[in-house]
Amino acid sequence: MFQTLDGFFKLWNFEADATQKILNQLTDESLPQEVTPQNWTLGRIAWHTVTAIGVVTSRTDLSFDSPNQDYTVPTSAKSISDSYQQASNGLVEAVKNQWTDNSLREVQDMFGQKMSKGEILSFLIQHQIHHRGQMTILMRQAGLTVPGLYGPSKEEWAMIGMEAPKM
């Protein structure tokens, strides 16, 4: 849970950059990639990651332009990536201009749960981290290069001529 806007902005900027790296690697051809027909496709997960920003914040008093409809999933990877950039930038500007450190303690109803605004911002970050993990698996299955987020990826280790550390 965030106590200050500055704390949120520092972490959001890092995590949003990481999410943007993932979305920038997607191709139109990779969007239908799935584990099974019963699971969401790579494109569906990516689009959900974008729209969740608007869906979640619509339950608060924040106001900014952001896609907030999970369906229909765009067929353009660039559209998904650009929409995430718009939503992320919109969120940052809205929080900066509409909330204060004190307002982070205000409690909202979030889909039947009581959450402070600081908890809601934490949830948004955790939510995108969760879905980034799903996307990286599907990206590898689709033959895409996965960018390093918290250090070099397997592909980045190989590009510098080293073997990725065994975990």
Short mmCIF file of C-alpha atoms in Angstrom, two decimals:
data_model
loop_
_atom_site.label_atom_id
_atom_site.label_comp_id
_atom_site.label_asym_id
_atom_site.label_seq_id
_atom_site.Cartn_x
_atom_site.Cartn_y
_atom_site.Cartn_z
CA MET A 1 0.00 0.00 0.00
CA PHE A 2 1.32 3.41 -0.92
CA GLN A 3 1.57 6.15 1.68
CA THR A 4 2.84 8.82 -0.73
CA LEU A 5 2.25 9.73 -4.34
CA ASP A 6 6.01 9.88 -4.87
CA GLY A 7 6.33 6.26 -3.75
CA PHE A 8 3.67 5.24 -6.25
CA PHE A 9 5.19 7.23 -9.12
CA LYS A 10 8.64 5.71 -8.59
CA LEU A 11 7.37 2.14 -8.66
CA TRP A 12 4.71 2.72 -11.33
CA ASN A 13 7.24 4.28 -13.71
CA PHE A 14 9.57 1.28 -13.36
CA GLU A 15 6.81 -1.34 -13.68
CA ALA A 16 4.99 0.50 -16.47
CA ASP A 17 8.25 0.69 -18.43
CA ALA A 18 8.63 -3.07 -17.95
CA THR A 19 5.08 -3.70 -19.15
CA GLN A 20 5.65 -1.42 -22.13
CA LYS A 21 8.78 -3.42 -23.05
CA ILE A 22 6.69 -6.60 -23.15
CA LEU A 23 3.89 -5.03 -25.17
CA ASN A 24 6.35 -3.48 -27.63
CA GLN A 25 7.68 -6.98 -28.47
CA LEU A 26 4.27 -8.34 -29.47
CA THR A 27 3.42 -8.84 -33.13
CA ASP A 28 0.03 -9.10 -34.79
CA GLU A 29 0.84 -12.75 -35.57
CA SER A 30 1.62 -13.52 -31.89
CA LEU A 31 -1.67 -12.23 -30.47
CA PRO A 32 -3.64 -15.50 -31.04
CA GLN A 33 -1.00 -17.56 -29.15
CA GLU A 34 -2.65 -19.65 -26.44
CA VAL A 35 -1.79 -22.43 -24.02
CA THR A 36 -5.10 -24.17 -24.68
CA PRO A 37 -8.36 -23.10 -26.32
CA GLN A 38 -9.83 -22.76 -22.81
CA ASN A 39 -7.29 -20.09 -21.82
CA TRP A 40 -6.89 -16.47 -22.82
CA THR A 41 -4.71 -15.68 -25.81
CA LEU A 42 -1.63 -13.52 -25.60
CA GLY A 43 -3.58 -10.68 -27.20
CA ARG A 44 -6.45 -11.06 -24.74
CA ILE A 45 -4.09 -10.94 -21.74
CA ALA A 46 -2.25 -7.94 -23.19
CA TRP A 47 -5.49 -6.06 -23.85
CA HIS A 48 -6.82 -6.93 -20.39
CA THR A 49 -3.62 -5.49 -18.89
CA VAL A 50 -4.35 -2.26 -20.77
CA THR A 51 -8.06 -2.02 -19.96
CA ALA A 52 -7.68 -2.95 -16.29
CA ILE A 53 -6.16 0.47 -15.63
CA GLY A 54 -9.40 2.15 -16.70
CA VAL A 55 -11.70 -0.51 -15.26
CA VAL A 56 -10.13 -0.39 -11.79
CA THR A 57 -9.79 3.37 -11.61
CA SER A 58 -13.38 3.86 -12.79
CA ARG A 59 -14.34 2.67 -9.30
CA THR A 60 -12.54 5.71 -7.85
CA ASP A 61 -12.90 9.45 -8.34
CA LEU A 62 -10.03 9.59 -10.86
CA SER A 63 -10.95 10.93 -14.27
CA PHE A 64 -8.85 10.34 -17.40
CA ASP A 65 -9.13 8.81 -20.87
CA SER A 66 -8.35 5.13 -20.93
CA PRO A 67 -9.78 2.10 -22.73
CA ASN A 68 -12.00 0.25 -20.26
CA GLN A 69 -13.72 -2.41 -22.37
CA ASP A 70 -12.06 -5.83 -22.39
CA TYR A 71 -13.86 -6.85 -25.58
CA THR A 72 -13.25 -6.70 -28.50
CA VAL A 73 -9.52 -7.42 -28.39
CA PRO A 74 -7.63 -5.41 -31.02
CA THR A 75 -5.89 -7.38 -33.75
CA SER A 76 -3.05 -4.86 -33.87
CA ALA A 77 -0.17 -5.32 -31.43
CA LYS A 78 0.83 -1.69 -32.00
CA SER A 79 -2.66 -0.55 -31.04
CA ILE A 80 -2.44 -2.50 -27.78
CA SER A 81 1.00 -1.11 -27.01
CA ASP A 82 -0.02 2.46 -27.85
CA SER A 83 -3.19 2.12 -25.77
CA TYR A 84 -1.16 0.98 -22.77
CA GLN A 85 1.11 4.01 -23.09
CA GLN A 86 -1.95 6.28 -23.22
CA ALA A 87 -3.59 4.60 -20.21
CA SER A 88 -0.39 4.61 -18.17
CA ASN A 89 0.34 8.26 -18.90
CA GLY A 90 -3.28 9.17 -18.20
CA LEU A 91 -3.19 7.39 -14.85
CA VAL A 92 0.00 9.15 -13.77
CA GLU A 93 -1.33 12.58 -14.73
CA ALA A 94 -4.69 11.94 -13.08
CA VAL A 95 -3.13 10.76 -9.81
CA LYS A 96 -0.69 13.67 -9.86
CA ASN A 97 -3.45 16.24 -10.42
CA GLN A 98 -6.43 14.72 -8.60
CA TRP A 99 -5.06 12.93 -5.53
CA THR A 100 -2.79 13.90 -2.64
CA ASP A 101 -0.76 11.91 -0.15
CA ASN A 102 -3.67 12.26 2.30
CA SER A 103 -6.23 10.98 -0.20
CA LEU A 104 -4.30 7.68 -0.48
CA ARG A 105 -5.84 6.70 2.87
CA GLU A 106 -9.42 7.24 1.66
CA VAL A 107 -11.34 3.97 1.41
CA GLN A 108 -13.31 3.01 -1.71
CA ASP A 109 -15.53 0.10 -2.60
CA MET A 110 -13.57 -1.99 -5.07
CA PHE A 111 -15.79 -4.71 -6.48
CA GLY A 112 -17.23 -5.48 -3.04
CA GLN A 113 -14.00 -5.03 -1.10
CA LYS A 114 -13.04 -1.98 0.91
CA MET A 115 -9.64 -0.73 -0.25
CA SER A 116 -7.76 2.48 0.34
CA LYS A 117 -6.67 4.41 -2.72
CA GLY A 118 -3.08 3.50 -1.82
CA GLU A 119 -4.07 -0.20 -1.87
CA ILE A 120 -5.81 0.26 -5.21
CA LEU A 121 -2.62 1.67 -6.73
CA SER A 122 -0.65 -1.27 -5.30
CA PHE A 123 -3.20 -3.67 -6.79
CA LEU A 124 -2.81 -2.09 -10.24
CA ILE A 125 0.93 -2.71 -10.14
CA GLN A 126 0.60 -6.27 -8.86
CA HIS A 127 -2.05 -6.99 -11.48
CA GLN A 128 0.17 -5.99 -14.38
CA ILE A 129 3.14 -7.92 -12.96
CA HIS A 130 0.94 -11.03 -12.76
CA HIS A 131 -0.15 -10.73 -16.37
CA ARG A 132 3.35 -9.91 -17.62
CA GLY A 133 4.43 -13.30 -16.32
CA GLN A 134 1.68 -14.98 -18.30
CA MET A 135 2.57 -13.00 -21.40
CA THR A 136 6.26 -13.94 -21.28
CA ILE A 137 5.41 -17.64 -21.39
CA LEU A 138 3.13 -17.16 -24.39
CA MET A 139 5.71 -14.91 -26.05
CA ARG A 140 8.30 -17.68 -25.91
CA GLN A 141 5.78 -20.15 -27.30
CA ALA A 142 5.12 -17.68 -30.14
CA GLY A 143 8.85 -17.43 -30.86
CA LEU A 144 9.22 -13.85 -29.65
CA THR A 145 12.19 -12.47 -27.78
CA VAL A 146 11.40 -11.76 -24.15
CA PRO A 147 13.04 -8.58 -22.86
CA GLY A 148 14.76 -8.57 -19.49
CA LEU A 149 12.72 -6.84 -16.83
CA TYR A 150 14.53 -7.38 -13.53
CA GLY A 151 17.80 -8.36 -15.15
CA PRO A 152 18.80 -9.96 -18.45
CA SER A 153 16.41 -12.46 -20.01
CA LYS A 154 17.55 -15.82 -21.35
CA GLU A 155 17.67 -14.28 -24.82
CA GLU A 156 19.72 -11.30 -23.63
CA TRP A 157 22.22 -13.56 -21.88
CA ALA A 158 22.63 -15.45 -25.15
CA MET A 159 23.17 -12.22 -27.11
CA ILE A 160 26.15 -11.34 -24.90
CA GLY A 161 27.56 -14.85 -25.35
CA MET A 162 26.78 -16.17 -21.87
CA GLU A 163 24.53 -18.88 -20.57
CA ALA A 164 21.71 -17.75 -18.32
CA PRO A 165 22.26 -18.75 -14.68
CA LYS A 166 20.52 -21.98 -13.69
CA MET A 167 17.83 -21.48 -11.08
#
